[in-house]
Tab-separated table of C-alpha atoms in Angstrom:
chain	number	residue	atom	x	y	z
A	842	MET	CA	137.606	75.649	91.003
A	843	ASN	CA	134.639	75.717	93.392
A	844	ARG	CA	131.969	78.279	92.753
A	845	TRP	CA	132.271	79.902	96.192
A	846	PHE	CA	136.021	80.286	95.843
A	847	THR	CA	135.605	81.672	92.317
A	848	VAL	CA	133.254	84.339	93.612
A	849	ALA	CA	135.671	85.294	96.388
A	850	LEU	CA	138.495	85.529	93.887
A	851	GLY	CA	136.304	87.515	91.522
A	852	ILE	CA	135.530	90.105	94.175
A	853	THR	CA	139.216	90.456	94.990
A	854	LEU	CA	139.991	91.072	91.339
A	855	PHE	CA	136.978	93.362	91.090
A	856	ALA	CA	138.374	95.488	93.905
A	857	SER	CA	141.685	95.651	92.074
A	858	ASN	CA	139.951	97.138	89.000
A	859	ILE	CA	140.627	94.301	86.596
A	860	GLY	CA	140.214	95.286	82.944
A	861	ILE	CA	137.749	94.066	80.365
A	862	ASP	CA	140.378	92.414	78.236
A	863	SER	CA	141.937	90.357	81.032
A	864	VAL	CA	139.625	87.336	80.895
A	865	GLY	CA	139.279	84.528	78.409
A	866	ALA	CA	137.130	84.529	75.295
A	867	ASP	CA	135.476	81.163	75.879
A	868	GLU	CA	131.739	80.909	75.484
A	869	VAL	CA	129.519	80.725	78.512
A	870	GLN	CA	128.451	77.136	79.110
A	871	PRO	CA	124.991	77.557	80.653
A	872	ASN	CA	123.254	75.015	82.842
A	873	ASP	CA	119.549	74.263	82.857
A	874	THR	CA	118.484	76.209	85.926
A	875	ALA	CA	117.382	79.397	84.203
A	876	ALA	CA	113.715	80.217	83.929
A	877	ALA	CA	113.774	83.421	81.883
A	878	GLU	CA	111.719	84.136	78.797
A	879	LEU	CA	113.349	85.705	75.746
A	880	LEU	CA	111.137	87.659	73.349
A	881	LEU	CA	113.388	88.040	70.301
A	882	ILE	CA	112.141	90.615	67.794
A	883	VAL	CA	113.827	90.918	64.400
A	884	GLY	CA	112.883	94.028	62.468
A	885	ALA	CA	112.815	94.845	58.782
A	886	GLY	CA	116.242	94.668	57.178
A	887	GLY	CA	115.645	97.235	54.459
A	888	ASN	CA	118.147	95.513	52.155
A	889	GLU	CA	119.832	92.124	51.883
A	890	GLU	CA	122.981	93.204	53.722
A	891	TYR	CA	121.172	94.391	56.833
A	892	ALA	CA	118.665	91.538	56.711
A	893	ALA	CA	121.545	89.048	56.792
A	894	GLU	CA	123.218	90.990	59.611
A	895	PHE	CA	120.075	90.976	61.722
A	896	ALA	CA	119.437	87.293	61.043
A	897	GLU	CA	122.953	86.400	62.212
A	898	THR	CA	122.514	88.460	65.389
A	899	ALA	CA	119.218	86.678	66.065
A	900	ASP	CA	120.923	83.326	65.486
A	901	GLN	CA	123.522	84.248	68.102
A	902	TRP	CA	120.811	84.758	70.692
A	903	LYS	CA	119.192	81.476	69.705
A	904	ARG	CA	122.470	79.589	70.025
A	905	HIS	CA	123.049	81.060	73.471
A	906	VAL	CA	119.769	79.697	74.851
A	907	GLU	CA	119.250	76.516	72.830
A	908	SER	CA	120.608	74.221	75.569
A	909	THR	CA	118.983	76.068	78.466
A	910	SER	CA	115.506	76.270	79.912
A	911	VAL	CA	115.118	79.848	78.654
A	912	LYS	CA	111.859	79.989	76.716
A	913	LEU	CA	112.462	81.570	73.317
A	914	HIS	CA	109.674	83.472	71.541
A	915	PRO	CA	110.871	84.772	68.149
A	916	ILE	CA	108.952	87.397	66.168
A	917	GLY	CA	109.919	88.693	62.753
A	918	ASP	CA	111.719	85.708	61.257
A	919	SER	CA	108.610	83.946	59.997
A	920	THR	CA	105.061	84.678	58.902
A	921	LEU	CA	102.166	83.690	61.141
A	922	ALA	CA	99.085	83.268	58.957
A	923	GLY	CA	99.529	86.741	57.527
A	924	THR	CA	99.408	88.411	60.955
A	925	PRO	CA	101.610	91.552	60.977
A	926	ASP	CA	104.625	91.390	63.281
A	927	ARG	CA	103.288	94.362	65.239
A	928	GLU	CA	100.077	92.520	66.087
A	929	GLN	CA	101.993	89.359	66.964
A	930	LEU	CA	104.134	91.357	69.386
A	931	LYS	CA	101.223	93.186	70.960
A	932	SER	CA	99.223	89.957	71.366
A	933	TRP	CA	102.148	88.040	72.851
A	934	ILE	CA	102.763	90.697	75.499
A	935	ALA	CA	99.052	90.883	76.301
A	936	GLU	CA	98.944	87.121	76.877
A	937	ALA	CA	102.234	86.890	78.803
A	938	ASP	CA	102.298	86.198	82.534
A	939	ARG	CA	101.772	89.527	84.214
A	940	VAL	CA	102.726	88.849	87.815
A	941	THR	CA	105.643	86.448	88.146
A	942	SER	CA	109.250	86.324	89.309
A	943	THR	CA	110.291	84.915	85.922
A	944	PRO	CA	112.369	87.554	84.100
A	945	LEU	CA	111.298	88.609	80.627
A	946	TRP	CA	113.964	89.726	78.181
A	947	ILE	CA	112.769	91.753	75.181
A	948	VAL	CA	115.486	92.073	72.562
A	949	LEU	CA	115.040	94.294	69.494
A	950	ILE	CA	117.278	93.659	66.481
A	951	GLY	CA	116.935	96.027	63.550
A	952	HIS	CA	116.590	99.656	62.498
A	953	GLY	CA	114.988	102.531	64.329
A	954	THR	CA	113.729	105.973	63.361
A	955	PHE	CA	113.070	109.252	65.114
A	956	ALA	CA	110.794	111.914	63.665
A	957	GLN	CA	108.590	114.598	65.235
A	958	ASN	CA	109.848	113.538	68.671
A	959	VAL	CA	108.605	109.970	68.160
A	960	ALA	CA	111.039	107.048	68.316
A	961	LYS	CA	110.013	103.888	66.505
A	962	PHE	CA	111.345	100.407	65.844
A	963	ASN	CA	110.981	99.253	62.229
A	964	LEU	CA	109.084	96.008	61.710
A	965	ARG	CA	107.931	94.243	58.594
A	966	GLY	CA	104.695	96.101	58.100
A	967	PRO	CA	103.508	98.685	60.651
A	968	ASP	CA	106.138	99.878	63.128
A	969	PHE	CA	105.676	100.521	66.839
A	970	SER	CA	106.808	103.462	68.923
A	971	ALA	CA	108.558	103.590	72.290
A	972	THR	CA	105.372	105.025	73.799
A	973	GLU	CA	103.283	102.171	72.429
A	974	LEU	CA	105.651	99.525	73.774
A	975	ALA	CA	105.588	101.277	77.162
A	976	GLU	CA	101.797	101.026	77.173
A	977	TRP	CA	101.835	97.343	76.180
A	978	ILE	CA	104.226	96.330	78.957
A	979	LYS	CA	102.627	98.547	81.602
A	980	PRO	CA	100.566	95.692	83.153
A	981	LEU	CA	103.643	93.470	83.574
A	982	ASP	CA	104.757	93.148	87.180
A	983	ARG	CA	107.885	91.058	86.678
A	984	PRO	CA	111.631	91.582	86.158
A	985	LEU	CA	112.169	93.095	82.712
A	986	VAL	CA	115.300	93.453	80.599
A	987	ILE	CA	114.835	95.368	77.344
A	988	VAL	CA	117.726	95.599	74.885
A	989	ASN	CA	117.125	97.832	71.877
A	990	GLY	CA	120.088	97.501	69.558
A	991	ALA	CA	118.604	99.707	66.848
A	992	SER	CA	119.552	103.161	65.648
A	993	ALA	CA	117.674	106.109	67.207
A	994	SER	CA	116.878	103.926	70.223
A	995	GLY	CA	117.841	106.357	73.004
A	996	PRO	CA	114.301	107.690	73.589
A	997	PHE	CA	113.160	104.167	74.465
A	998	ILE	CA	114.851	104.669	77.845
A	999	ASN	CA	112.751	107.744	78.548
A	1000	ALA	CA	109.570	105.867	77.685
A	1001	LEU	CA	110.269	102.448	79.215
A	1002	SER	CA	112.265	103.212	82.364
A	1003	ALA	CA	110.606	102.095	85.601
A	1004	PRO	CA	111.569	100.406	88.880
A	1005	GLY	CA	112.422	96.743	88.380
A	1006	ARG	CA	113.451	97.208	84.757
A	1007	VAL	CA	116.806	97.194	83.002
A	1008	ILE	CA	116.823	99.126	79.723
A	1009	VAL	CA	119.737	99.152	77.266
A	1010	THR	CA	119.807	101.199	74.072
A	1011	ALA	CA	122.388	101.385	71.300
A	1012	THR	CA	122.210	105.179	71.105
A	1013	GLN	CA	121.910	108.064	73.521
A	1014	SER	CA	119.388	110.010	71.453
A	1015	GLY	CA	116.982	109.795	68.555
A	1016	SER	CA	119.322	111.871	66.394
A	1017	GLU	CA	121.863	109.016	66.158
A	1018	GLN	CA	120.067	107.429	63.222
A	1019	ASN	CA	122.940	105.698	61.420
A	1020	TYR	CA	123.200	101.905	61.509
A	1021	ALA	CA	124.146	100.833	65.037
A	1022	ARG	CA	126.631	98.015	65.634
A	1023	PHE	CA	126.065	97.821	69.377
A	1024	GLY	CA	123.280	95.224	69.147
A	1025	ARG	CA	125.517	92.729	67.367
A	1026	TYR	CA	128.333	93.203	69.852
A	1027	PHE	CA	125.927	92.885	72.791
A	1028	ALA	CA	124.639	89.585	71.383
A	1029	GLU	CA	128.217	88.326	71.197
A	1030	ALA	CA	129.075	89.513	74.700
A	1031	ILE	CA	126.094	88.036	76.535
A	1032	GLY	CA	127.291	84.523	75.696
A	1033	SER	CA	131.045	84.973	76.036
A	1034	LEU	CA	133.205	84.722	79.137
A	1035	ASP	CA	135.312	87.450	77.584
A	1036	ALA	CA	132.753	89.783	79.168
A	1037	ASP	CA	132.806	88.102	82.595
A	1038	LEU	CA	134.523	90.787	84.664
A	1039	ASP	CA	133.908	89.360	88.125
A	1040	HIS	CA	134.898	85.789	87.168
A	1041	ASP	CA	131.696	84.130	88.345
A	1042	ASP	CA	131.212	82.241	85.038
A	1043	GLU	CA	128.157	84.331	84.228
A	1044	VAL	CA	127.696	87.407	82.055
A	1045	SER	CA	125.362	90.032	83.445
A	1046	VAL	CA	123.553	92.718	81.469
A	1047	HIS	CA	125.994	95.245	82.864
A	1048	GLU	CA	129.030	93.222	81.837
A	1049	ALA	CA	127.659	92.649	78.326
A	1050	PHE	CA	126.916	96.376	78.078
A	1051	LEU	CA	130.513	97.250	78.957
A	1052	LYS	CA	132.018	94.657	76.621
A	1053	ALA	CA	129.779	95.657	73.706
A	1054	ASN	CA	130.675	99.319	74.177
A	1055	ALA	CA	134.356	98.464	74.231
A	1056	ALA	CA	133.911	96.625	70.918
A	1057	VAL	CA	132.028	99.570	69.410
A	1058	LYS	CA	134.781	101.951	70.479
A	1059	GLU	CA	137.456	99.670	69.048
A	1060	PHE	CA	135.625	99.523	65.707
A	1061	TYR	CA	135.392	103.284	65.293
A	1062	ASP	CA	138.958	103.825	66.519
A	1063	THR	CA	140.298	101.207	64.104
A	1064	GLU	CA	138.360	102.731	61.213
A	1065	ALA	CA	139.411	106.254	62.265
A	1066	ARG	CA	135.779	107.299	62.209
A	1067	ILE	CA	133.723	109.473	64.529
A	1068	SER	CA	131.361	107.259	66.479
A	1069	SER	CA	127.713	107.697	65.545
A	1070	GLU	CA	126.377	105.600	68.426
A	1071	HIS	CA	126.683	105.966	72.174
A	1072	ALA	CA	124.853	103.294	74.144
A	1073	LEU	CA	123.010	103.889	77.418
A	1074	ILE	CA	121.930	101.687	80.308
A	1075	ASP	CA	119.163	102.473	82.793
A	1076	ASP	CA	118.155	100.354	85.777
A	1077	ASN	CA	117.263	102.825	88.521
A	1078	GLY	CA	113.966	103.971	87.021
A	1079	ASP	CA	114.904	107.617	86.541
A	1080	GLY	CA	114.555	107.490	82.747
A	1081	LEU	CA	117.908	109.146	82.090
A	1082	GLY	CA	120.372	106.357	81.367
A	1083	THR	CA	124.113	106.194	81.912
A	1084	SER	CA	126.775	106.040	79.248
A	1085	PHE	CA	129.729	103.695	78.956
A	1086	LYS	CA	132.127	106.513	79.860
A	1087	ALA	CA	130.560	106.835	83.297
A	1088	PHE	CA	132.002	103.486	84.357
A	1089	ARG	CA	135.607	102.884	85.334
A	1090	ARG	CA	135.824	99.330	84.028
A	1091	ASN	CA	132.836	97.852	85.853
A	1092	ILE	CA	132.728	100.345	88.706
A	1093	PRO	CA	130.522	103.467	88.454
A	1094	SER	CA	132.779	106.497	88.604
A	1095	ILE	CA	130.405	109.394	88.043
A	1096	ALA	CA	129.597	111.767	90.879
A	1097	ALA	CA	126.142	111.396	92.374
A	1098	LYS	CA	124.116	112.901	95.189
A	1099	PRO	CA	124.097	110.811	98.377
A	1100	ASP	CA	120.411	109.949	97.932
A	1101	SER	CA	120.694	108.987	94.278
A	1102	GLN	CA	121.226	105.506	92.916
A	1103	LEU	CA	123.651	104.917	90.082
A	1104	ASP	CA	122.683	102.844	87.079
A	1105	GLY	CA	124.321	99.454	86.706
A	1106	ARG	CA	123.642	97.876	90.079
A	1107	ARG	CA	120.499	95.975	89.118
A	1108	ALA	CA	121.918	95.173	85.681
A	1109	ALA	CA	124.969	93.624	87.351
A	1110	LYS	CA	122.692	91.025	88.947
A	1111	MET	CA	120.634	90.185	85.846
A	1112	THR	CA	121.852	87.234	83.775
A	1113	LEU	CA	120.044	85.407	81.003
A	1114	PHE	CA	121.181	81.998	82.193
A	1115	ALA	CA	123.130	80.578	85.090
A	1116	ALA	CA	126.670	79.286	84.834
A	1117	VAL	CA	127.435	75.620	84.329
A	1118	ASN	CA	127.545	73.613	87.578
A	1119	GLN	CA	126.343	76.595	89.574
A	1120	ALA	CA	124.704	75.459	92.772
A	1121	PRO	CA	121.268	77.118	92.977
A	1122	LEU	CA	120.698	79.426	95.914
A	1123	LEU	CA	117.673	79.348	98.182
A	1124	PRO	CA	115.490	82.488	98.052
A	1125	GLU	CA	116.811	83.677	101.406
A	1126	GLU	CA	120.388	83.049	100.238
A	1127	SER	CA	119.793	85.123	97.123
A	1128	GLN	CA	118.424	87.964	99.229
A	1129	LEU	CA	121.410	87.809	101.569
A	1130	ARG	CA	123.808	87.700	98.605
A	1131	ASP	CA	122.202	90.814	97.100
A	1132	ALA	CA	122.413	92.606	100.446
A	1133	ILE	CA	126.103	91.788	100.841
A	1134	GLU	CA	126.854	92.841	97.283
A	1135	SER	CA	125.105	96.146	97.970
A	1136	GLU	CA	127.324	96.562	101.035
A	1137	ILE	CA	130.366	95.923	98.854
A	1138	GLU	CA	129.222	98.534	96.339
A	1139	THR	CA	128.798	101.080	99.133
A	1140	LEU	CA	132.200	100.169	100.513
A	1141	GLN	CA	133.813	100.603	97.099
A	1142	SER	CA	132.285	104.062	96.779
A	1143	GLN	CA	133.949	104.998	100.088
A	1144	LYS	CA	137.377	103.572	99.263
A	1145	GLU	CA	139.047	106.916	98.577
A	1146	THR	CA	138.062	108.211	102.019
A	1147	MET	CA	139.210	105.154	103.973
A	1148	ALA	CA	142.537	103.891	105.207
A	1149	GLU	CA	143.731	101.141	102.882
A	1150	THR	CA	143.984	98.538	105.672
A	1151	ALA	CA	140.471	99.264	106.924
A	1152	TYR	CA	139.049	99.113	103.415
A	1153	TYR	CA	140.511	95.717	102.595
A	1154	GLU	CA	139.631	94.290	106.014
A	1155	GLN	CA	135.994	95.221	105.516
A	1156	LEU	CA	136.069	93.973	101.938
A	1157	GLU	CA	137.514	90.643	103.047
A	1158	THR	CA	134.836	90.245	105.713
A	1159	ARG	CA	132.066	90.665	103.164
A	1160	MET	CA	133.887	88.558	100.624
A	1161	LEU	CA	134.054	85.659	103.069
A	1162	ARG	CA	130.354	86.029	103.891
A	1163	LEU	CA	129.611	85.714	100.187
A	1164	ALA	CA	131.884	82.717	99.873
A	1165	LYS	CA	130.081	80.948	102.717
A	1166	ILE	CA	126.744	81.379	100.940
A	1167	TYR	CA	128.039	79.721	97.785
A	1168	GLN	CA	129.899	77.077	99.732
A	1169	ALA	CA	126.687	76.102	101.564
A	1170	ALA	CA	124.797	75.915	98.280
A	1171	GLU	CA	127.522	73.771	96.731
A	1172	GLU	CA	127.591	71.402	99.700
A	1173	ARG	CA	123.811	71.096	99.562
A	1174	GLN	CA	123.962	70.325	95.851
A	1175	ASN	CA	126.673	67.692	96.316
A	1176	ALA	CA	124.707	66.034	99.123
A	1177	SER	CA	121.648	65.903	96.881
A	1178	LYS	CA	123.644	64.289	94.076
A	1179	LYS	CA	125.060	61.654	96.434
A	1180	ALA	CA	121.590	60.885	97.769
A	1181	THR	CA	120.272	60.474	94.234
A	1182	LYS	CA	123.067	58.117	93.275
A	1183	SER	CA	122.520	56.000	96.377
A	1184	VAL	CA	118.867	55.329	95.500
A	1185	PRO	CA	118.670	51.816	93.940
């Protein structure tokens, strides 16, 4: 199926409120067009069981990006000339490109603590706090995705939230200090088409967030236990975060003031790697795509106040505009391949 047609179909299904469990469980097969950097931080395990759990989660991330152009920077799974993990992390961020369009993903795998109103992530050796990490990344003027899968991670949203950033935490507060399973489920979701709600062969941060939360809920329901973790996502810079329950499948359903922006919109456009055979868009095409998708989001928010025929006519118009963008990119890619093959 062509990419542009897949997108059109995905939007149609999106408008029909397709469920999380209605797509396949195949792994995402990434191509080599991504240019993101992944800073993968594995914290102190505390005991053998947790250490093995965190190592497996880290391995999942590594497997996801091993055949892509994503640049992996692991910290915490080896010793660098006796340098504490905290200093390695601080130095890496200080030396990273500050002003660039290349997204930086910072993924934290491990335990967290919260005491005297200070949230920390546990490393081998000295820990670091949410406030300290916020200070370290302050000079970075680039797209940022930060996923903290640790316990007591909620306050990281308050500290790290800013325009241009997507922050995901495994808990909604520092008081949820029991072992959090969300990070493991998020690692699984980001590389599985089981989380691909809009059928574009990519998994966004938002989609992985929804799928991981669904898995967390299923675990606690199956075990007949009260959930001790409630993940949040923040991408509008207000430092508050939005819970899984605020989304009706992948559509925000919470009430908001007309001038407010719901979380999830930026996260829905952030992917770690592009889908296989995806035709790359030109910068102006990407901007137009984002504008049309924003129009669709606005239209969806107005659905209940519109006549059904008018709603679907306007949706179809925008859907076809999107399809034309991807069709043009695909035709350009095919022409380039033919030209390459014809060169003796």
